[in-house]
Backbone as numpy.savetxt, mean C-alpha at the origin, in Angstrom:
# Nx Ny Nz CAx CAy CAz Cx Cy Cz
6.76 -4.00 -3.94 5.90 -4.78 -2.89 6.79 -5.72 -2.11
6.74 -5.54 -0.85 7.58 -6.45 0.02 6.70 -7.26 0.99
6.87 -8.56 1.07 6.06 -9.39 1.97 6.96 -10.10 3.03
6.58 -10.12 4.18 7.36 -10.81 5.20 6.40 -11.39 6.34
6.62 -12.65 6.67 5.76 -13.29 7.75 4.32 -13.20 7.41
3.96 -13.19 6.17 2.54 -13.17 5.77 1.98 -11.75 5.71
2.79 -10.79 6.18 2.30 -9.39 6.05 2.98 -8.71 4.82
2.16 -8.08 4.03 2.66 -7.46 2.89 2.61 -5.86 3.01
3.59 -5.23 2.47 3.62 -3.75 2.49 3.13 -3.21 1.15
2.06 -2.41 1.27 1.44 -1.81 0.02 1.64 -0.32 0.00
1.85 0.23 -1.22 1.93 1.71 -1.35 0.74 2.21 -1.94
0.07 3.13 -1.25 -1.13 3.68 -1.80 -0.91 5.12 -2.22
-1.17 5.49 -3.49 -0.97 6.77 -3.91 -2.28 7.63 -3.77
-2.18 8.79 -3.21 -3.31 9.65 -3.05 -3.30 10.81 -3.97
-4.42 11.56 -4.09 -4.50 12.64 -5.05 -3.49 13.78 -4.93
-3.08 13.99 -3.67 -2.09 15.07 -3.47 -0.69 14.61 -3.87
-0.47 13.39 -4.29 0.81 12.94 -4.74 1.59 12.28 -3.56
0.99 12.25 -2.36 1.73 11.68 -1.27 1.52 10.20 -1.27
2.41 9.48 -0.55 2.24 8.03 -0.55 2.16 7.57 0.89
1.18 6.65 1.14 1.01 6.08 2.43 1.27 4.61 2.40
1.97 4.09 3.37 2.36 2.71 3.44 1.54 2.04 4.50
0.84 0.98 4.14 -0.04 0.28 5.09 0.37 -1.17 5.11
0.50 -1.73 6.33 0.90 -3.15 6.49 -0.32 -3.92 6.75
-0.54 -4.93 5.86 -1.73 -5.84 6.05 -1.78 -6.81 4.96
-2.52 -7.91 5.18 -2.58 -9.01 4.25 -3.84 -8.91 3.30
-4.73 -8.01 3.71 -6.01 -7.88 3.01 -6.07 -6.60 2.22
-4.97 -5.82 2.20 -4.97 -4.53 1.47 -4.65 -4.71 0.01
-5.14 -3.76 -0.83 -4.87 -3.81 -2.27 -4.28 -2.50 -2.69
-3.58 -2.47 -3.80 -2.95 -1.23 -4.21 -3.93 -0.29 -4.90
-4.17 0.84 -4.42 -5.15 1.78 -5.04 -4.47 3.06 -5.51
-4.71 3.35 -6.76 -4.16 4.65 -7.28 -5.23 5.61 -7.68
-5.14 6.77 -7.02 -6.18 7.79 -7.35 -5.50 8.92 -8.20
-6.20 9.26 -9.27 -5.54 10.30 -10.19 -6.53 11.54 -10.23
């Protein structure tokens, strides 16, 4: 988890095993299995 200038980079794991990176301060880490 990397944060800069108030914006944090979150990694979201999806069911197909792919990873999406979303930049935002209000996002949370979600893991789907």
